XYZ file of C-alpha atoms in Angstrom:
498
model
C 5.354 -38.737 24.035
C 8.166 -40.744 25.741
C 11.617 -40.276 24.274
C 14.587 -42.752 23.851
C 16.488 -40.666 26.496
C 13.700 -41.182 29.100
C 13.640 -44.995 28.548
C 17.469 -45.238 28.828
C 17.295 -43.162 32.108
C 14.545 -45.520 33.328
C 16.710 -48.563 32.791
C 19.475 -47.040 34.940
C 17.075 -45.835 37.684
C 15.452 -49.271 38.061
C 18.767 -50.691 39.137
C 19.059 -48.359 42.251
C 15.534 -47.310 43.077
C 13.463 -49.380 45.480
C 10.249 -49.330 43.547
C 9.170 -49.093 39.890
C 6.842 -46.245 40.776
C 9.769 -44.132 42.036
C 11.973 -44.943 39.011
C 9.158 -44.081 36.568
C 8.519 -40.731 38.293
C 12.152 -39.731 38.051
C 12.218 -40.739 34.435
C 9.214 -38.549 33.746
C 6.616 -41.164 32.821
C 3.807 -43.169 34.297
C 4.340 -46.538 36.034
C 2.191 -48.245 33.296
C 4.357 -46.836 30.532
C 7.513 -47.688 32.356
C 6.406 -51.328 32.808
C 5.535 -51.523 29.063
C 9.056 -50.435 27.987
C 10.920 -52.616 30.488
C 8.886 -55.606 29.423
C 9.404 -55.082 25.646
C 13.040 -54.075 25.905
C 12.506 -51.613 23.041
C 13.148 -47.890 22.699
C 10.263 -45.644 21.482
C 11.983 -45.163 18.145
C 12.070 -48.932 17.609
C 8.346 -49.490 18.181
C 6.122 -49.489 15.123
C 3.662 -46.649 14.834
C 0.156 -47.305 16.132
C -2.252 -47.625 13.266
C -5.773 -46.178 13.183
C -7.131 -49.697 13.646
C -5.239 -50.121 16.910
C -6.880 -47.072 18.402
C -9.719 -47.577 20.715
C -11.347 -44.263 19.762
C -13.950 -44.412 17.002
C -13.079 -42.383 13.836
C -15.939 -39.790 13.520
C -14.987 -39.089 9.882
C -14.639 -42.682 8.663
C -17.996 -42.638 6.803
C -17.427 -39.377 4.996
C -13.667 -39.484 4.398
C -14.069 -40.574 0.738
C -16.376 -37.604 0.206
C -13.817 -35.358 1.788
C -11.117 -36.775 -0.489
C -13.364 -36.070 -3.452
C -13.411 -32.302 -2.545
C -9.606 -32.295 -1.977
C -8.967 -33.982 -5.286
C -10.904 -31.137 -7.020
C -9.290 -28.422 -5.013
C -6.439 -29.369 -2.651
C -6.396 -25.873 -1.199
C -9.716 -26.268 0.607
C -9.224 -25.677 4.359
C -10.338 -28.163 6.938
C -12.620 -25.591 8.676
C -14.504 -25.119 5.352
C -15.071 -28.835 4.916
C -16.018 -29.157 8.591
C -18.713 -26.456 8.285
C -20.002 -28.301 5.211
C -20.290 -31.560 7.234
C -22.049 -29.734 10.042
C -24.462 -28.277 7.528
C -25.174 -31.672 5.828
C -25.477 -33.566 9.116
C -26.944 -31.255 11.755
C -25.942 -32.189 15.308
C -23.602 -35.076 14.280
C -20.303 -33.052 14.394
C -19.382 -30.890 17.358
C -16.942 -27.978 17.181
C -14.428 -29.883 19.306
C -14.017 -32.400 16.492
C -12.578 -29.776 14.081
C -9.008 -30.311 15.377
C -9.340 -34.122 14.588
C -10.303 -33.330 10.996
C -7.458 -30.769 10.678
C -4.900 -33.388 11.818
C -6.259 -35.998 9.352
C -6.209 -33.613 6.379
C -2.676 -32.495 7.450
C -1.429 -36.087 7.317
C -3.170 -36.648 3.950
C -1.496 -33.591 2.484
C 1.977 -34.751 3.760
C 1.581 -38.356 2.612
C -0.831 -38.441 -0.388
C -1.562 -34.872 -1.334
C -0.157 -32.897 -4.361
C 3.557 -32.036 -4.489
C 4.350 -28.598 -3.150
C 6.407 -25.969 -4.918
C 10.037 -26.060 -3.876
C 11.963 -22.793 -3.497
C 15.698 -23.163 -4.217
C 18.032 -20.997 -2.164
C 20.237 -18.945 -4.519
C 23.907 -18.201 -4.103
C 24.433 -14.386 -4.152
C 27.640 -12.719 -5.194
C 28.765 -9.264 -3.906
C 27.987 -6.394 -6.231
C 26.345 -8.652 -8.944
C 22.533 -8.209 -8.549
C 20.120 -5.580 -7.458
C 16.298 -5.897 -7.452
C 13.546 -3.298 -7.300
C 9.760 -3.019 -7.266
C 6.936 -0.766 -6.095
C 4.953 -1.428 -2.968
C 1.780 0.198 -1.704
C 1.955 1.831 1.788
C -1.638 2.941 2.205
C -2.492 0.189 4.793
C 0.000 1.681 7.304
C -2.411 4.610 7.997
C 0.169 7.326 7.559
C -1.350 10.916 7.679
C 0.007 14.367 6.752
C -1.626 17.189 8.638
C -4.460 14.923 9.677
C -5.212 13.822 6.086
C -4.548 10.181 5.002
C -1.368 10.118 2.897
C -2.008 7.624 0.093
C 1.334 6.655 -1.432
C 3.736 4.037 -2.577
C 7.517 3.616 -2.349
C 9.955 2.508 -4.990
C 11.977 -0.176 -3.171
C 15.556 -1.058 -4.120
C 17.578 -3.960 -2.677
C 21.076 -5.386 -3.132
C 20.466 -9.162 -3.009
C 23.867 -9.968 -1.344
C 23.915 -7.694 1.637
C 20.142 -6.774 1.653
C 21.071 -3.060 1.673
C 17.909 -1.192 0.757
C 16.624 2.182 -0.213
C 13.031 3.592 -0.664
C 11.658 6.641 -2.439
C 8.142 7.913 -1.894
C 6.047 7.950 -5.081
C 2.416 7.843 -6.226
C 2.323 5.644 -9.332
C 4.325 2.957 -11.166
C 5.493 5.366 -13.828
C 8.802 5.454 -15.559
C 9.559 8.785 -13.921
C 9.061 7.232 -10.477
C 11.174 4.247 -11.331
C 13.980 6.446 -12.746
C 13.941 8.781 -9.726
C 13.883 5.899 -7.241
C 16.634 3.869 -8.961
C 18.948 6.799 -9.263
C 18.241 7.936 -5.648
C 19.265 4.436 -4.525
C 22.518 4.292 -6.487
C 23.659 7.747 -5.483
C 22.862 7.014 -1.943
C 24.791 3.771 -2.298
C 27.742 5.430 -4.037
C 28.192 2.796 -6.710
C 26.585 0.746 -9.485
C 26.045 -3.114 -9.279
C 26.351 -5.304 -12.452
C 22.728 -6.233 -13.023
C 19.301 -4.783 -12.090
C 16.248 -7.042 -12.063
C 12.563 -5.996 -12.111
C 9.255 -7.586 -12.834
C 7.731 -7.251 -16.264
C 7.013 -3.544 -15.699
C 3.684 -4.187 -17.385
C 1.735 -1.620 -15.348
C 4.077 1.220 -16.202
C 4.221 0.169 -19.845
C 0.333 0.198 -20.203
C 0.182 3.605 -18.651
C 2.162 5.181 -21.523
C 0.476 5.910 -24.903
C 3.462 4.357 -26.629
C 4.725 1.196 -24.835
C 7.911 0.981 -26.977
C 8.879 4.403 -25.730
C 9.082 3.152 -22.202
C 11.369 0.383 -23.310
C 13.689 2.796 -24.992
C 13.728 5.204 -22.048
C 14.350 2.395 -19.559
C 17.228 1.054 -21.721
C 18.663 4.582 -21.901
C 18.617 4.688 -18.082
C 20.347 1.308 -17.890
C 22.926 2.344 -20.447
C 23.728 5.648 -18.603
C 24.669 3.631 -15.499
C 26.131 0.649 -17.354
C 23.516 -1.677 -15.885
C 22.419 -4.935 -17.372
C 18.679 -5.136 -17.143
C 17.006 -8.396 -16.154
C 13.234 -9.234 -16.009
C 11.494 -12.052 -14.242
C 9.080 -14.356 -16.068
C 5.409 -13.494 -16.351
C 3.405 -14.441 -13.198
C 6.636 -15.625 -11.374
C 7.000 -13.003 -8.647
C 9.153 -15.400 -6.503
C 11.960 -14.793 -9.001
C 12.181 -11.326 -7.560
C 12.007 -12.900 -4.114
C 14.612 -10.735 -2.343
C 12.800 -7.474 -2.894
C 9.448 -9.065 -2.391
C 10.559 -10.344 0.980
C 12.016 -6.990 1.842
C 8.637 -5.351 1.044
C 7.166 -7.298 3.921
C 10.042 -6.666 6.275
C 10.361 -2.975 5.475
C 6.630 -2.261 5.878
C 6.611 -4.289 9.110
C 9.532 -2.167 10.390
C 7.743 1.072 9.416
C 4.672 -0.145 11.211
C 6.615 -0.977 14.345
C 8.471 2.350 14.227
C 5.123 4.190 13.902
C 3.886 2.269 16.923
C 6.877 3.307 19.054
C 6.400 6.850 17.814
C 2.878 6.732 19.271
C 1.062 8.425 16.362
C 1.016 8.181 12.621
C 0.427 11.876 11.723
C 3.208 13.998 10.397
C 3.332 17.751 10.035
C 4.700 17.637 6.446
C 5.739 15.163 3.820
C 9.352 16.242 4.395
C 8.996 15.092 8.076
C 7.615 11.727 6.978
C 10.466 11.365 4.376
C 12.973 12.109 7.138
C 11.330 9.429 9.324
C 11.685 6.864 6.544
C 15.310 7.918 5.912
C 16.253 7.478 9.617
C 14.536 4.075 9.629
C 16.475 2.907 6.566
C 19.764 3.934 8.118
C 18.959 1.894 11.173
C 18.025 -1.166 9.044
C 21.152 -0.851 6.900
C 23.433 -0.393 9.947
C 23.196 -4.077 10.648
C 24.383 -4.980 7.153
C 27.635 -3.098 7.173
C 29.986 -6.006 6.893
C 28.396 -7.643 3.832
C 27.761 -4.217 2.410
C 31.534 -3.387 2.632
C 32.136 -6.493 0.423
C 29.677 -5.051 -2.069
C 31.206 -1.582 -2.004
C 34.519 -3.026 -2.793
C 33.409 -4.348 -6.208
C 30.697 -1.837 -7.187
C 31.467 0.215 -10.340
C 31.705 3.986 -10.207
C 28.756 6.267 -10.792
C 28.495 8.384 -13.916
C 29.410 12.071 -13.599
C 25.760 13.238 -13.428
C 22.345 11.864 -13.000
C 20.196 11.194 -15.970
C 17.269 13.665 -16.491
C 14.319 11.323 -16.125
C 11.709 13.942 -17.097
C 9.558 13.260 -20.202
C 9.513 15.971 -22.888
C 6.265 16.553 -24.781
C 5.176 19.158 -27.304
C 1.484 19.844 -26.669
C -1.040 22.070 -28.452
C -3.241 24.262 -26.300
C -6.921 23.720 -27.251
C -9.695 26.251 -27.569
C -10.747 25.608 -23.959
C -7.319 26.769 -22.828
C -6.485 23.165 -21.781
C -3.722 20.729 -22.624
C -3.895 16.917 -22.540
C -0.961 15.206 -20.870
C -0.736 11.410 -20.471
C -4.629 11.023 -20.531
C -5.248 13.881 -17.984
C -6.377 17.452 -18.678
C -4.756 20.564 -17.312
C -5.530 24.235 -17.823
C -3.007 26.854 -18.886
C -3.492 30.567 -19.229
C -5.850 31.716 -21.999
C -3.092 33.750 -23.599
C -1.558 30.431 -24.758
C -4.676 29.279 -26.599
C -3.787 28.039 -30.110
C -0.017 27.857 -29.334
C 2.146 24.718 -28.938
C 4.007 24.493 -25.557
C 6.870 22.382 -24.329
C 5.920 20.259 -21.357
C 8.301 18.550 -18.991
C 6.741 15.751 -17.023
C 8.385 14.774 -13.720
C 7.264 12.029 -11.256
C 5.248 14.543 -9.284
C 5.112 17.905 -11.212
C 4.592 19.266 -14.683
C 6.378 22.351 -16.068
C 5.018 24.243 -19.041
C 7.482 26.220 -21.211
C 6.923 28.657 -24.070
C 9.665 30.515 -26.019
C 12.372 29.230 -23.727
C 10.493 30.512 -20.652
C 8.769 28.543 -17.932
C 5.244 29.941 -17.875
C 3.589 27.560 -15.380
C 4.130 24.657 -12.957
C 1.591 22.477 -11.205
C 1.393 19.066 -9.549
C 1.062 15.981 -11.761
C -2.342 14.239 -11.371
C -2.257 10.578 -10.301
C -4.069 8.065 -12.490
C -5.851 8.677 -15.753
C -9.014 10.392 -16.964
C -8.691 13.266 -14.395
C -8.580 17.093 -14.792
C -7.051 20.044 -13.050
C -8.499 23.430 -13.984
C -7.091 26.707 -12.442
C -9.799 29.426 -12.411
C -7.125 32.071 -12.743
C -6.391 30.885 -16.286
C -9.979 31.188 -17.435
C -11.643 33.897 -15.327
C -11.364 36.691 -17.911
C -13.316 34.740 -20.521
C -15.825 33.393 -17.994
C -16.623 36.917 -16.739
C -17.414 37.925 -20.405
C -19.412 34.718 -21.000
C -21.148 33.979 -17.635
C -23.692 31.772 -19.362
C -20.965 29.182 -20.067
C -20.435 28.609 -16.376
C -23.635 26.676 -15.373
C -22.920 23.680 -17.814
C -19.057 23.943 -17.979
C -17.610 20.472 -18.022
C -15.047 21.188 -15.372
C -17.221 23.547 -13.262
C -16.490 21.787 -10.025
C -12.876 22.756 -10.284
C -13.884 26.428 -10.134
C -14.781 26.394 -6.418
C -11.483 26.982 -4.729
C -12.880 26.371 -1.204
C -15.925 25.165 0.554
C -17.111 28.723 1.206
C -17.075 29.608 -2.471
C -19.315 26.613 -3.104
C -21.714 27.584 -0.353
C -21.895 31.184 -1.719
C -22.788 29.879 -5.246
C -25.479 27.597 -3.874
C -26.929 30.429 -1.903
C -26.945 32.843 -4.875
C -28.779 30.172 -6.931
C -31.497 30.210 -4.382
C -31.815 33.931 -3.719
C -31.129 35.296 -7.288
C -30.971 32.395 -9.767
C -30.945 34.603 -12.901
C -27.823 36.498 -11.711
C -26.124 33.664 -9.697
C -23.483 32.784 -12.342
C -22.611 36.492 -13.019
C -22.329 37.382 -9.345
C -20.281 34.264 -8.460
C -17.831 34.843 -11.353
C -17.456 38.448 -10.235
C -16.482 37.125 -6.727
C -14.138 34.624 -8.355
C -12.525 37.447 -10.349
C -11.917 39.303 -7.061
C -10.168 36.157 -5.704
C -7.887 36.007 -8.730
C -6.979 39.744 -8.496
C -7.187 40.538 -4.693
C -6.125 37.128 -3.225
C -8.066 33.948 -2.727
C -7.363 33.756 1.055
C -8.671 37.332 1.564
C -11.916 36.797 -0.371
C -12.426 33.404 1.372
C -12.176 35.125 4.784
C -14.791 37.691 3.735
C -17.123 35.008 2.383
C -16.855 33.051 5.616
C -17.613 36.128 7.669
C -20.619 37.081 5.515
C -22.121 33.598 5.611
C -21.719 33.241 9.407
C -23.347 36.617 10.027
C -26.071 36.211 7.368
C -24.846 39.399 5.424
C -26.113 39.939 1.865
C -23.556 38.561 -0.629
C -22.802 39.999 -4.110
C -19.714 41.032 -6.032
C -20.189 44.605 -4.773
C -20.649 43.766 -1.077
C -17.567 41.446 -1.091
C -15.434 44.071 -2.874
C -16.499 46.695 -0.342
C -15.797 44.330 2.598
C -12.266 43.588 1.290
C -11.370 47.220 2.080
C -12.799 47.079 5.620
C -11.237 45.492 8.728
C -13.098 42.244 8.344
C -10.865 39.397 9.620
C -11.092 35.704 9.133
C -13.124 34.158 12.099
C -11.295 31.904 14.442
C -11.668 28.125 14.371
C -15.253 26.982 15.012
C -15.514 25.433 18.527
C -17.124 22.044 18.472
C -18.485 20.596 21.677
C -18.906 16.915 21.881
C -20.882 15.474 24.886
C -19.319 12.643 26.927
C -20.263 9.218 25.758
C -22.426 7.286 28.185
C -21.137 3.754 27.950
C -24.049 2.407 29.957
C -26.370 3.117 27.040
C -23.931 1.295 24.734
C -24.020 -1.796 27.034
C -27.850 -1.702 27.042
C -27.816 -1.586 23.254
C -25.421 -4.619 23.074
C -27.556 -6.522 25.541
C -30.736 -5.905 23.504
C -28.956 -7.016 20.309
C -27.747 -10.306 21.990
C -31.221 -10.990 23.307
C -32.746 -10.331 19.927
C -30.319 -12.773 18.296
C -31.254 -15.473 20.828
C -34.930 -14.971 20.052
C -34.286 -15.285 16.272
C -32.123 -18.415 16.722
């Protein structure tokens, strides 16, 4: 497209160049175009736009444009490629793939001139120290692993809207405990408290509690402890929390890029991964130091201590030596059966207390409707009642390792009438002599086809049996030629079908 500047340059060049061809070339246009603008005396911006009727090219979509408009009136979000495929299906051979771009341009013009109005986002004026926002975001799609195992997790993400200073805490659910821990981590890392804190409706977290009002009271207590004013966005209006939503994308993109530079996504431990995120956040926040300094100057002071965000419950221990906590089932020692215990629920762990003494601690289950049964809590009763094992509701939790499961399956084949009794005897040895030691003996016995029973395993525990080394796995080199042949055959078959 010729610009006004080119035409003005042409008018100057034509005064000193010998030919129109030379002047047009120096102005960056064809001789024909130069002659047109010299003859009309107009600039490109002064010429009326060329209408579709003036074009010499036939409009391939003229006959179906009204039908296309009918689809767009029903659903303006339809993509041009979808409509084009529909036209190709309805009129085979009439529309070629190269015409898709023409339809895309025409629909683009329609949307800009006649289509529905678009939602306008209004830039907000931010004041130092006034507003913070937070939300949870899922990190599973980044492919992080801990010790070779996929690490499925989320982060609680906190942002100051003026400086974009941010902080993130690893968590596994949108619970109040995770929110409280993440929010407090952020403010103590920041070293001050802003005026307001804005979240979404926190619906997910509320629905996960048995008493939704309790969440509201606990959240308000957290806000009051720090002197924060709590704000919530409207239902189904996530753009109102736009700063943290945008930072979700930027933060995850930065994590992904840092993982690429690192060269691998596997970490030795969760602590190493947490340190990786901490270093990245420091790098991101380093570029916000000037605006952050403005915020720090007006932030209010932190309280003397953090608020204990753990949930306290009084829970009865049932006849099955289990307790039910937030819709999940956990076992406790059979000694506590019939008693009521104090339970402290953290974001990631659960503590069980009785008579002012902590009697147990275990990881908190993620989600609902799950169970976590420790065979050490029940083994005494199971040994006395081996018949209960076969149909025990939580039986699968009583196979500590893969080798324990293999031994039980083998016993069912070789001596089905005594399988449960023998296996429970072996499990009792694991509880008393050490699970790792018994597991090593089981592995050795299975690999060497030794007879397995409670007595043979007990005898082997006192011998010099050692855990076998890692199994060596040999993988043949892949012959890529055979893969090429396979692909070629698939392509030929597709051509035959078509």
